[in-house]
Short mmCIF file of C-alpha atoms and ligand atoms in Angstrom, two decimals:
data_model
loop_
_atom_site.label_atom_id
_atom_site.label_comp_id
_atom_site.label_asym_id
_atom_site.label_seq_id
_atom_site.Cartn_x
_atom_site.Cartn_y
_atom_site.Cartn_z
CA MET I 1 42.02 33.34 -6.30
CA VAL I 2 38.96 35.09 -5.14
CA ASN I 3 35.74 33.09 -5.81
CA PHE I 4 33.16 35.79 -6.71
CA LYS I 5 30.27 33.33 -5.93
CA SER I 6 31.51 32.59 -2.30
CA LYS I 7 32.37 36.18 -1.66
CA TYR I 8 29.03 37.36 -2.84
CA GLY I 9 27.50 34.58 -0.72
CA VAL I 10 29.38 35.97 2.47
CA VAL I 11 28.09 39.43 2.10
CA PHE I 12 24.71 38.26 1.43
CA PHE I 13 24.70 35.96 4.40
CA PHE I 14 25.80 38.98 6.77
CA SER I 15 23.32 41.29 5.36
CA LEU I 16 20.70 38.75 6.19
CA ILE I 17 21.73 38.70 9.73
CA LEU I 18 21.77 42.47 9.79
CA ILE I 19 18.30 42.60 8.31
CA SER I 20 16.83 39.81 10.67
CA SER I 21 18.34 41.49 13.85
CA CYS I 22 16.09 44.66 12.85
CA SER I 23 13.22 42.44 11.97
CA LYS I 24 9.62 43.55 13.29
CA ASN I 25 8.10 40.55 12.50
CA PRO I 26 6.25 38.50 15.49
CA LYS I 27 8.16 35.89 17.21
CA ILE I 28 6.99 32.11 16.71
CA ASP I 29 8.57 29.18 17.96
CA LEU I 30 8.66 26.62 15.32
CA LEU I 31 8.71 23.80 18.06
CA GLU I 32 5.54 24.75 19.21
CA LEU I 33 3.77 23.97 15.90
CA PRO I 34 2.06 20.91 15.40
CA LEU I 35 3.81 18.83 12.41
CA PHE I 36 2.61 15.55 10.99
CA PRO I 37 4.50 13.37 10.45
CA LYS I 38 6.83 14.52 13.13
CA PRO I 39 10.16 15.72 11.41
CA VAL I 40 13.48 14.02 11.99
CA SER I 41 14.99 17.42 13.36
CA VAL I 42 13.62 20.76 14.01
CA ILE I 43 15.76 23.71 15.14
CA SER I 44 13.87 26.79 16.13
CA GLN I 45 15.22 30.19 15.47
CA GLY I 46 12.32 32.04 17.05
CA ASN I 47 11.57 35.10 14.33
CA SER I 48 9.30 34.81 11.50
CA PHE I 49 9.29 35.39 7.72
CA ASN I 50 6.38 37.34 6.45
CA LEU I 51 4.62 35.89 3.32
CA ASN I 52 2.95 38.55 1.49
CA ASN I 53 1.79 39.40 -2.08
CA LYS I 54 5.25 40.40 -3.29
CA THR I 55 6.85 37.00 -2.17
CA LYS I 56 7.78 35.00 -5.25
CA ILE I 57 8.08 31.30 -5.65
CA LEU I 58 11.31 30.53 -7.33
CA VAL I 59 12.47 27.60 -8.76
CA LEU I 60 16.43 27.13 -9.17
CA GLY I 61 17.24 25.78 -12.40
CA ASP I 62 15.18 24.91 -15.37
CA SER I 63 13.14 21.87 -14.00
CA LYS I 64 9.72 21.75 -15.45
CA GLU I 65 8.64 19.21 -13.03
CA LEU I 66 9.90 21.56 -10.00
CA LEU I 67 7.98 24.37 -11.73
CA LYS I 68 4.90 22.17 -11.50
CA SER I 69 5.17 21.74 -7.64
CA ALA I 70 5.88 25.56 -7.63
CA ASN I 71 2.56 26.27 -9.19
CA TYR I 72 0.97 23.68 -7.02
CA LEU I 73 2.11 25.65 -3.85
CA ALA I 74 0.99 28.93 -5.41
CA THR I 75 -2.53 27.39 -6.08
CA ILE I 76 -2.91 25.90 -2.72
CA ILE I 77 -2.16 29.23 -0.83
CA LYS I 78 -4.16 31.60 -3.28
CA PRO I 79 -7.84 30.90 -1.86
CA SER I 80 -6.97 32.11 1.62
CA THR I 81 -4.56 34.50 0.99
CA GLY I 82 -5.72 36.10 -2.05
CA PHE I 83 -2.10 36.31 -3.32
CA ASP I 84 -1.31 35.65 -6.70
CA LEU I 85 2.32 34.76 -6.21
CA THR I 86 4.56 35.11 -9.13
CA VAL I 87 6.15 31.61 -9.80
CA GLU I 88 9.60 31.74 -11.89
CA SER I 89 12.79 29.97 -12.75
CA VAL I 90 15.96 31.71 -11.27
CA LYS I 91 19.62 30.88 -12.13
CA ASP I 92 21.01 31.72 -8.54
CA GLU I 93 19.74 31.60 -5.06
CA PHE I 94 20.29 35.14 -3.81
CA SER I 95 16.67 36.72 -4.14
CA ILE I 96 15.00 37.80 -0.93
CA ASN I 97 11.16 37.66 -0.03
CA CYS I 98 10.99 34.49 -1.94
CA ILE I 99 10.42 30.69 -1.29
CA LEU I 100 13.08 29.09 -3.22
CA LEU I 101 12.88 25.38 -4.30
CA ASN I 102 15.88 23.52 -5.16
CA ASN I 103 15.58 19.85 -6.30
CA ASN I 104 19.41 19.58 -6.97
CA LEU I 105 20.73 19.36 -3.36
CA GLN I 106 22.95 16.32 -4.04
CA ASP I 107 23.20 15.36 -0.34
CA LEU I 108 22.91 11.48 0.12
CA LYS I 109 21.51 11.91 3.55
CA PHE I 110 18.18 12.94 2.24
CA GLY I 111 17.60 10.03 -0.16
CA ASN I 112 14.75 10.48 -2.64
CA GLU I 113 12.30 11.95 -0.30
CA GLY I 114 13.84 13.90 2.39
CA TYR I 115 14.24 17.55 2.36
CA LYS I 116 15.98 20.35 4.16
CA LEU I 117 13.70 23.47 5.07
CA THR I 118 15.30 26.64 5.95
CA ILE I 119 13.16 29.75 7.08
CA LEU I 120 14.98 32.86 7.54
CA ASP I 121 13.60 36.20 8.08
CA GLU I 122 13.81 37.16 4.55
CA LYS I 123 13.32 34.08 2.58
CA ILE I 124 12.38 30.16 2.56
CA LEU I 125 14.30 27.46 1.08
CA ILE I 126 13.23 24.11 0.43
CA GLU I 127 15.83 21.75 -1.01
CA GLY I 128 16.31 18.11 -1.70
CA ASN I 129 17.63 15.63 -4.13
CA SER I 130 14.45 15.37 -6.09
CA THR I 131 11.27 17.23 -6.92
CA GLU I 132 9.71 14.69 -4.89
CA SER I 133 11.61 15.63 -1.87
CA VAL I 134 10.70 19.33 -2.37
CA PHE I 135 7.18 18.44 -2.64
CA ARG I 136 7.29 16.76 0.81
CA GLY I 137 8.93 20.04 2.06
CA ILE I 138 6.27 21.96 0.66
CA GLN I 139 3.61 20.18 2.77
CA THR I 140 5.91 20.68 6.00
CA LEU I 141 5.83 24.65 4.96
CA LEU I 142 2.08 24.49 4.50
CA GLN I 143 1.83 23.03 8.06
CA ILE I 144 4.14 25.78 9.65
CA LEU I 145 1.92 28.41 8.10
CA PRO I 146 -1.16 29.55 10.15
CA ASN I 147 -4.14 27.11 10.29
CA GLU I 148 -6.16 29.62 8.16
CA ILE I 149 -4.07 28.92 5.07
CA VAL I 150 -6.17 25.92 4.42
CA ALA I 151 -9.33 28.08 4.47
CA SER I 152 -11.37 28.21 0.95
CA GLU I 153 -12.10 31.97 1.34
CA ILE I 154 -9.81 35.18 1.72
CA GLN I 155 -8.76 35.57 5.18
CA ASP I 156 -8.09 39.03 6.67
CA GLN I 157 -4.71 38.55 8.38
CA SER I 158 -0.93 38.60 7.74
CA TRP I 159 0.93 35.38 7.09
CA TYR I 160 3.92 34.86 9.19
CA VAL I 161 6.08 31.81 9.11
CA ALA I 162 8.16 30.64 12.17
CA THR I 163 12.06 30.80 11.27
CA GLY I 164 14.37 27.80 11.92
CA LYS I 165 15.56 24.65 10.11
CA ILE I 166 14.24 21.45 9.50
CA GLU I 167 15.88 18.31 8.27
CA ASP I 168 13.71 15.34 7.46
CA TYR I 169 13.57 12.01 5.77
CA PRO I 170 11.36 8.93 6.07
CA GLU I 171 11.64 5.64 7.89
CA TYR I 172 9.89 3.59 5.35
CA SER I 173 9.67 4.12 1.50
CA TYR I 174 6.09 2.85 1.29
CA ARG I 175 3.54 4.89 3.02
CA GLY I 176 -0.03 3.95 1.91
CA ALA I 177 -3.52 4.20 2.14
CA MET I 178 -6.17 1.94 0.53
CA LEU I 179 -9.70 2.75 -0.67
CA ASP I 180 -12.17 -0.15 -1.68
CA VAL I 181 -14.19 1.46 -4.34
CA SER I 182 -15.93 -1.85 -5.06
CA ARG I 183 -18.24 -2.39 -2.20
CA HIS I 184 -19.17 1.29 -2.58
CA PHE I 185 -18.37 3.09 -5.59
CA PHE I 186 -16.48 6.68 -5.20
CA GLY I 187 -16.25 9.00 -8.16
CA VAL I 188 -13.09 10.69 -9.50
CA GLU I 189 -13.66 13.90 -7.58
CA ASP I 190 -14.25 12.14 -4.13
CA VAL I 191 -10.88 10.02 -4.90
CA LYS I 192 -9.05 13.25 -5.66
CA LYS I 193 -10.11 14.90 -2.56
CA TYR I 194 -8.88 11.90 -0.44
CA ILE I 195 -5.72 11.89 -2.53
CA ASP I 196 -5.35 15.76 -1.51
CA LEU I 197 -5.79 14.84 2.06
CA LEU I 198 -3.27 12.22 1.90
CA ALA I 199 -0.57 14.14 0.34
CA SER I 200 -0.57 16.70 3.30
CA TYR I 201 0.64 13.76 5.67
CA LYS I 202 3.42 12.60 2.96
CA ILE I 203 1.51 9.53 2.02
CA ASN I 204 2.84 8.25 -1.16
CA VAL I 205 0.76 5.45 -2.19
CA LEU I 206 -3.05 5.18 -2.86
CA HIS I 207 -3.97 1.45 -3.45
CA LEU I 208 -7.36 1.23 -5.18
CA HIS I 209 -9.48 -2.14 -4.69
CA LEU I 210 -10.94 -1.89 -7.98
CA SER I 211 -12.85 -5.05 -8.07
CA ASP I 212 -14.76 -7.41 -5.72
CA ASP I 213 -17.96 -9.49 -5.43
CA GLN I 214 -20.01 -6.48 -5.44
CA GLY I 215 -18.75 -4.43 -8.34
CA TRP I 216 -16.00 -4.10 -11.02
CA ARG I 217 -14.93 -0.63 -11.21
CA ILE I 218 -12.44 -0.22 -14.10
CA GLU I 219 -13.11 -0.12 -17.78
CA ILE I 220 -11.53 -3.05 -19.68
CA LYS I 221 -11.93 -2.52 -23.41
CA SER I 222 -11.48 -6.17 -24.32
CA TRP I 223 -14.03 -7.40 -21.75
CA PRO I 224 -16.68 -4.66 -21.73
CA ASN I 225 -19.37 -6.34 -19.68
CA LEU I 226 -17.19 -6.11 -16.56
CA THR I 227 -18.11 -2.53 -16.02
CA ASN I 228 -21.20 -2.38 -17.99
CA TYR I 229 -22.89 -5.33 -16.21
CA GLY I 230 -20.50 -6.04 -13.32
CA GLY I 231 -20.12 -2.33 -12.21
CA SER I 232 -23.88 -1.52 -12.35
CA THR I 233 -24.54 -2.05 -8.52
CA GLN I 234 -22.94 -1.93 -5.11
CA VAL I 235 -23.65 -3.18 -1.66
CA GLY I 236 -27.26 -2.37 -0.71
CA GLY I 237 -28.26 -2.34 -4.45
CA GLY I 238 -27.44 1.19 -5.20
CA GLU I 239 -26.28 1.87 -8.87
CA GLY I 240 -22.37 1.34 -8.72
CA GLY I 241 -20.26 2.92 -11.35
CA PHE I 242 -16.84 2.43 -12.61
CA TYR I 243 -13.84 4.62 -13.83
CA THR I 244 -13.43 4.85 -17.71
CA GLN I 245 -9.81 4.45 -18.55
CA GLU I 246 -9.58 8.15 -19.27
CA GLN I 247 -10.91 8.71 -15.62
CA TYR I 248 -8.42 6.17 -14.24
CA LYS I 249 -5.68 7.88 -16.02
CA ASP I 250 -6.85 11.44 -14.98
CA ILE I 251 -6.76 9.83 -11.02
CA VAL I 252 -3.03 8.51 -11.93
CA SER I 253 -1.97 11.83 -12.96
CA TYR I 254 -3.50 13.68 -10.35
CA ALA I 255 -1.82 11.49 -7.83
CA ALA I 256 1.33 11.59 -9.55
CA ASP I 257 1.50 15.44 -9.54
CA ARG I 258 1.23 14.96 -5.66
CA PHE I 259 3.89 12.40 -5.74
CA ILE I 260 1.31 9.45 -4.88
CA THR I 261 1.78 6.21 -6.74
CA ILE I 262 -1.71 4.57 -7.64
CA ILE I 263 -1.71 0.78 -7.03
CA PRO I 264 -4.59 -0.98 -8.77
CA GLU I 265 -5.74 -4.11 -7.34
CA ILE I 266 -7.75 -6.65 -9.10
CA ASP I 267 -8.72 -9.10 -6.46
CA MET I 268 -8.54 -12.94 -7.58
CA PRO I 269 -9.23 -15.91 -7.76
CA GLY I 270 -11.83 -14.99 -4.82
CA HIS I 271 -13.75 -11.87 -4.44
CA THR I 272 -14.72 -12.18 -8.12
CA ASN I 273 -18.65 -12.36 -8.32
CA ALA I 274 -18.87 -9.26 -10.38
CA ALA I 275 -16.66 -10.71 -13.21
CA LEU I 276 -18.25 -14.12 -12.85
CA ALA I 277 -21.52 -12.44 -13.21
CA SER I 278 -20.50 -10.75 -16.28
CA TYR I 279 -18.93 -13.56 -18.22
CA PRO I 280 -20.48 -17.07 -17.84
CA GLU I 281 -17.28 -18.68 -19.34
CA LEU I 282 -15.29 -17.65 -16.35
CA ASN I 283 -17.44 -19.97 -14.15
CA CYS I 284 -16.63 -23.94 -14.17
CA ASP I 285 -20.18 -24.62 -14.73
CA ASN I 286 -20.56 -21.91 -17.38
CA LYS I 287 -23.47 -20.43 -15.46
CA ALA I 288 -22.94 -16.77 -14.48
CA PRO I 289 -24.31 -16.10 -10.93
CA GLU I 290 -26.47 -13.06 -10.23
CA LEU I 291 -24.93 -9.80 -9.00
CA TYR I 292 -24.42 -9.56 -5.46
CA THR I 293 -25.14 -6.81 -3.23
CA GLY I 294 -24.73 -8.17 0.35
CA THR I 295 -21.41 -8.33 2.41
CA LYS I 296 -20.42 -11.95 2.86
CA VAL I 297 -16.91 -12.75 1.64
CA GLY I 298 -15.33 -15.89 0.40
CA PHE I 299 -17.93 -17.39 -1.76
CA SER I 300 -16.80 -16.92 -5.22
CA THR I 301 -13.66 -18.25 -7.33
CA LEU I 302 -12.68 -17.70 -10.74
CA CYS I 303 -12.36 -21.33 -12.56
CA THR I 304 -8.74 -21.86 -12.11
CA ARG I 305 -8.55 -24.77 -14.22
CA LYS I 306 -9.83 -23.17 -17.29
CA GLU I 307 -7.46 -21.64 -20.05
CA ILE I 308 -10.01 -18.82 -20.70
CA THR I 309 -9.55 -17.53 -17.21
CA TYR I 310 -5.84 -16.95 -17.92
CA LYS I 311 -6.69 -15.13 -21.33
CA PHE I 312 -9.15 -12.95 -19.19
CA ILE I 313 -6.41 -12.09 -16.50
CA ASP I 314 -3.76 -11.58 -19.14
CA ASP I 315 -6.12 -8.82 -20.96
CA VAL I 316 -7.18 -7.25 -17.89
CA VAL I 317 -3.50 -7.05 -16.42
CA ARG I 318 -2.21 -5.73 -19.99
CA GLU I 319 -4.64 -2.96 -20.09
CA ILE I 320 -4.28 -1.87 -16.57
CA SER I 321 -0.51 -2.04 -16.89
CA GLU I 322 -0.46 0.16 -19.87
CA MET I 323 -2.42 2.85 -17.81
CA THR I 324 -0.28 2.42 -14.67
CA PRO I 325 3.11 4.01 -14.42
CA GLY I 326 3.69 2.62 -10.88
CA PRO I 327 5.86 -0.54 -10.55
CA TYR I 328 3.09 -2.75 -8.83
CA ILE I 329 -0.04 -4.57 -9.66
CA HIS I 330 -1.98 -5.89 -6.47
CA ILE I 331 -3.62 -9.38 -7.44
CA GLY I 332 -5.49 -9.75 -3.85
CA GLY I 333 -5.41 -13.35 -3.26
CA ASP I 334 -7.31 -13.13 0.03
CA GLU I 335 -10.05 -15.24 1.63
CA SER I 336 -10.37 -17.49 -1.45
CA HIS I 337 -12.22 -20.04 0.84
CA VAL I 338 -14.06 -21.84 -2.22
CA THR I 339 -10.75 -22.39 -4.28
CA ALA I 340 -8.87 -25.76 -3.29
CA ILE I 341 -5.37 -25.03 -2.30
CA GLU I 342 -3.96 -27.27 -4.98
CA ASP I 343 -5.72 -24.83 -7.23
CA TYR I 344 -4.93 -21.81 -5.68
CA ILE I 345 -1.03 -22.13 -5.48
CA PRO I 346 -0.66 -22.80 -9.16
CA PHE I 347 -2.86 -20.01 -10.08
CA ILE I 348 -1.09 -17.47 -7.93
CA ASN I 349 2.14 -18.88 -9.51
CA ARG I 350 0.59 -18.44 -13.05
CA VAL I 351 -0.85 -14.84 -12.39
CA GLN I 352 2.67 -13.66 -11.06
CA ASP I 353 3.97 -14.75 -14.44
CA ILE I 354 1.31 -12.86 -16.37
CA VAL I 355 1.94 -9.64 -14.24
CA HIS I 356 5.65 -9.92 -14.72
CA SER I 357 5.48 -10.39 -18.52
CA TYR I 358 4.05 -6.97 -18.56
CA ASP I 359 7.07 -5.56 -16.45
CA LYS I 360 5.00 -5.06 -13.21
CA LYS I 361 5.68 -6.48 -9.65
CA VAL I 362 3.23 -8.24 -7.67
CA ILE I 363 1.55 -7.35 -4.13
CA GLY I 364 -1.01 -9.66 -2.72
CA TRP I 365 -2.65 -10.14 0.60
CA ASP I 366 -0.79 -12.50 2.95
CA GLU I 367 -2.43 -15.58 1.88
CA ILE I 368 -0.44 -15.51 -1.32
CA ALA I 369 2.78 -16.53 0.54
CA HIS I 370 1.40 -20.25 0.14
CA ALA I 371 2.38 -20.07 -3.31
CA ASP I 372 5.87 -19.92 -4.77
CA LEU I 373 6.82 -16.05 -4.57
CA LYS I 374 8.92 -14.35 -7.10
CA LYS I 375 11.88 -12.36 -5.52
CA SER I 376 9.97 -8.96 -6.04
CA THR I 377 6.61 -10.04 -4.83
CA VAL I 378 5.44 -8.14 -1.83
CA VAL I 379 3.10 -9.78 0.63
CA GLN I 380 0.61 -7.54 2.42
CA PHE I 381 0.25 -8.64 6.02
CA TRP I 382 -3.25 -8.20 7.36
CA ALA I 383 -4.30 -11.29 9.30
CA ARG I 384 -2.01 -14.20 9.46
CA GLU I 385 1.17 -13.80 11.02
CA GLU I 386 2.26 -17.19 9.53
CA ASN I 387 1.55 -16.24 6.30
CA ALA I 388 3.75 -13.00 6.48
CA LYS I 389 6.50 -15.10 8.00
CA LYS I 390 6.27 -17.77 4.84
CA GLY I 391 6.71 -14.79 2.39
CA ILE I 392 9.74 -13.47 4.31
CA ALA I 393 11.27 -17.05 4.19
CA GLN I 394 10.68 -16.69 0.36
CA ASP I 395 12.55 -13.32 0.62
CA ALA I 396 9.41 -11.36 0.12
CA LYS I 397 9.16 -8.02 1.68
CA VAL I 398 6.12 -7.20 3.81
CA ILE I 399 3.61 -4.34 3.79
CA MET I 400 2.26 -3.84 7.30
CA SER I 401 -1.49 -3.53 7.54
CA PRO I 402 -2.31 -5.36 10.67
CA SER I 403 -6.20 -5.30 10.92
CA THR I 404 -6.11 -4.63 14.35
CA LYS I 405 -4.20 -1.20 14.26
CA VAL I 406 -4.88 0.23 10.47
CA TYR I 407 -7.95 -1.20 9.43
CA LEU I 408 -9.71 2.29 8.92
CA ASP I 409 -13.24 0.43 8.43
CA MET I 410 -13.13 -0.72 12.16
CA LYS I 411 -15.03 1.27 14.64
CA TYR I 412 -13.48 3.74 17.01
CA ASP I 413 -15.57 2.11 19.90
CA SER I 414 -18.74 0.45 20.27
CA LEU I 415 -20.78 3.73 19.81
CA THR I 416 -19.48 4.46 16.18
CA LYS I 417 -22.40 4.31 13.86
CA ILE I 418 -20.49 3.20 10.79
CA GLY I 419 -17.79 0.41 10.24
CA LEU I 420 -17.28 -3.07 11.28
CA SER I 421 -15.53 -4.36 14.50
CA TRP I 422 -14.66 -8.06 13.72
CA ALA I 423 -10.94 -7.20 14.16
CA ALA I 424 -10.99 -4.64 16.96
CA PHE I 425 -12.42 -1.35 18.18
CA ILE I 426 -9.41 1.04 17.28
CA GLU I 427 -9.52 4.30 19.32
CA LEU I 428 -6.71 6.93 18.35
CA ASP I 429 -4.30 5.74 20.92
CA SER I 430 -4.60 2.03 19.67
CA ALA I 431 -4.10 3.07 15.99
CA TYR I 432 -0.85 5.22 17.02
CA LEU I 433 0.58 2.80 19.66
CA TRP I 434 2.41 0.22 17.43
CA THR I 435 5.58 -0.23 15.62
CA PRO I 436 5.92 -2.15 12.46
CA ASP I 437 9.18 -4.04 13.11
CA LYS I 438 7.97 -4.81 16.79
CA PHE I 439 4.53 -5.86 15.79
CA VAL I 440 5.20 -9.40 14.90
CA LYS I 441 8.33 -11.48 16.25
CA GLY I 442 10.20 -12.31 13.05
CA ILE I 443 8.94 -9.28 11.01
CA ASN I 444 11.91 -7.17 11.25
CA LYS I 445 12.74 -3.76 9.77
CA GLU I 446 14.77 -5.14 6.83
CA ASN I 447 11.73 -7.27 5.89
CA ILE I 448 9.36 -4.40 5.89
CA LEU I 449 8.58 -2.13 2.69
CA GLY I 450 6.31 0.10 4.68
CA VAL I 451 2.77 0.60 6.14
CA GLU I 452 -0.69 0.95 4.51
CA SER I 453 -4.13 1.69 5.93
CA PRO I 454 -6.84 -0.07 4.16
CA LEU I 455 -10.39 1.40 4.29
CA TRP I 456 -13.14 -1.43 3.12
CA THR I 457 -16.40 0.43 2.28
CA GLU I 458 -18.99 -2.14 3.08
CA THR I 459 -20.63 0.20 5.42
CA ILE I 460 -18.97 3.62 3.92
CA THR I 461 -21.08 5.36 1.45
CA THR I 462 -20.10 8.92 1.20
CA LEU I 463 -16.58 11.08 1.04
CA LYS I 464 -17.86 12.44 4.56
CA ASP I 465 -17.77 8.72 5.95
CA ILE I 466 -14.32 8.19 4.48
CA GLU I 467 -13.14 11.24 6.31
CA TYR I 468 -14.61 10.20 9.48
CA MET I 469 -13.05 6.59 9.39
CA ALA I 470 -9.76 7.81 8.28
CA PHE I 471 -9.19 11.16 10.18
CA PRO I 472 -7.36 11.29 12.36
CA ARG I 473 -6.24 7.83 12.76
CA ILE I 474 -4.52 7.79 9.27
CA ILE I 475 -2.46 10.87 10.52
CA GLY I 476 -1.01 8.44 13.08
CA HIS I 477 -0.39 5.91 10.45
CA ALA I 478 1.58 8.44 8.24
CA GLU I 479 3.71 9.33 11.18
CA ILE I 480 4.41 5.67 11.94
CA GLY I 481 5.66 5.10 8.53
CA TRP I 482 7.90 8.25 8.24
CA THR I 483 9.21 9.20 11.81
CA PRO I 484 11.76 7.14 13.66
CA THR I 485 10.33 5.17 16.42
CA ALA I 486 12.49 6.66 18.98
CA LEU I 487 11.04 10.17 18.10
CA ARG I 488 7.51 8.96 18.57
CA ASN I 489 5.32 8.96 21.93
CA TRP I 490 1.44 8.92 22.38
CA ASP I 491 1.45 12.06 24.81
CA ASP I 492 3.44 14.34 22.43
CA TYR I 493 1.36 13.01 19.41
CA LYS I 494 -1.94 13.67 21.42
CA THR I 495 -0.77 17.51 22.21
CA ARG I 496 0.11 17.96 18.77
CA LEU I 497 -3.23 16.57 17.36
CA LYS I 498 -5.33 18.62 19.64
CA LYS I 499 -3.67 21.62 18.21
CA HIS I 500 -4.25 20.19 14.63
CA THR I 501 -7.94 19.56 14.86
CA GLU I 502 -8.24 23.37 14.49
CA ARG I 503 -6.78 22.92 10.72
CA LEU I 504 -8.96 19.90 10.19
CA LYS I 505 -12.18 22.05 11.19
CA ILE I 506 -11.00 24.94 8.95
CA LYS I 507 -10.54 22.42 5.96
CA GLY I 508 -13.82 20.90 6.77
CA VAL I 509 -12.57 17.54 7.24
CA ASN I 510 -15.38 15.30 8.91
CA PHE I 511 -12.84 13.99 11.53
CA TYR I 512 -13.75 11.98 14.32
CA ASP I 513 -13.46 14.15 17.54
CA SER I 514 -12.21 11.62 20.12
CA LYS I 515 -12.68 12.12 23.70
CA LEU I 516 -8.98 11.32 24.01
CA LEU I 517 -8.49 14.72 22.59
CA SER I 518 -10.30 16.73 25.14
CA GLU I 519 -8.34 14.79 28.06
C1 LIG B 1 -11.44 -8.57 5.01
S1 LIG B 1 -8.82 -7.46 4.47
C2 LIG B 1 -11.35 -8.53 3.85
C3 LIG B 1 -12.31 -7.75 3.03
C4 LIG B 1 -13.42 -7.08 3.91
C5 LIG B 1 -12.75 -6.74 5.04
C6 LIG B 1 -13.59 -5.96 6.20
C7 LIG B 1 -9.08 -8.56 3.34
C8 LIG B 1 -7.90 -8.83 2.57
N1 LIG B 1 -10.34 -9.01 3.17
O1 LIG B 1 -12.85 -8.38 1.94
O2 LIG B 1 -13.81 -6.04 3.21
O3 LIG B 1 -12.28 -7.80 5.76
O4 LIG B 1 -12.99 -5.35 7.11
#
């Protein structure tokens, strides 16, 4: 029996070959283009597709979610191209002059985030098993387009896309960034801009450090002084700030549209001066300390032996869980230097129970491995190898955040004007030249959930500062989390990064222009 569809497909395929052999589009080598993270497989075909104002963005099937990603793509390319591209759903894949999105590939090889990007002379296909995978593929397509695609004003030029085929999927499922909004507060618009930048490199987690000694930044309706008073200042004595619950939900949904999960952190029992200043009853002596605007760590603790402390934590975790669709609540647990270990352990154990009672899993800095970890608890390695290994011995997974490699608040070198240097100076090569499963003997691939780059903000006061410390180092971290080790090397990365700085300039990212990039 003749299968109409496949016969039609064969005819279609040959007509494409015919059209492509007559194509007048310029020849572009896909392998010459700087892609981040480096994809698993790239085959260059050598021609190009012309994106023009008649190109349609088509969604195969009737997924509303995929339509949203299609509209995202149309919105991103509009300012620089001026094209108001038609976005619509279709029932088959036979159109030409289109970018066709398919989230129903049903190929296990690509998992939940992998994608297949096929660029022919006459059309582009982005396919995966989920909308998330198509979204990752969209980011790759944007990187293949000319750098001017990221410009904020209309560019007088044609838009050609190198033809070829990319198959790509991540090494680790967790590829994160952390932003400390406590030491200095950053408003919703700044956080959204950071989210947009992170999404371009396929980062899929933004961990928000929402409370610390210097400020409480998330509205908790049952404990209003936390923000009214505890959020009223920051390092250096500036006015601070906080997210209302509506604003927090807005960040969560903006991130979700870019397939980034927000992980909220309430740091405890230490790093709690802002809460202790807001409610005297959380202190063992019932006396509220002053608000704190310095940069010391390790001097505060919740009163772990008081029942009211657990009522407080229960309320906070409940309200935050209700606004957080992601699976994790980060409970901090670091540098609790004034909490006796015999108080610390039962405290962490009990807080794990509270988080679980709201159907969330726990992440904590590596010190929490001193406690009895639940099976699903994740340990974030930042300082002490023995803590991470203690966690692994309890079957916990580890997030790799070695401070000597991924702490974005570390200066690049002694001349860097902002940032700290207690862990290391971290130049671009040092930030790139490490491998998660080789970094600590005893922490192996199967123990690692992924990689996260924290940005502590004691010395960081503006979005420009955030950009300067994060870029381009975080691009390397994104690649470490995504690309197989065997495909990574510094010289190749450096060559790609040199080319990519052109794009960062057009985007207006205030990146650190390292001397290593002009060598
Ligand atoms: C250590 S990393 C901290 C933070 C500081 C940071 C500064 C960690 C879990 N704790 O409280 O902001 O150093 O680099």
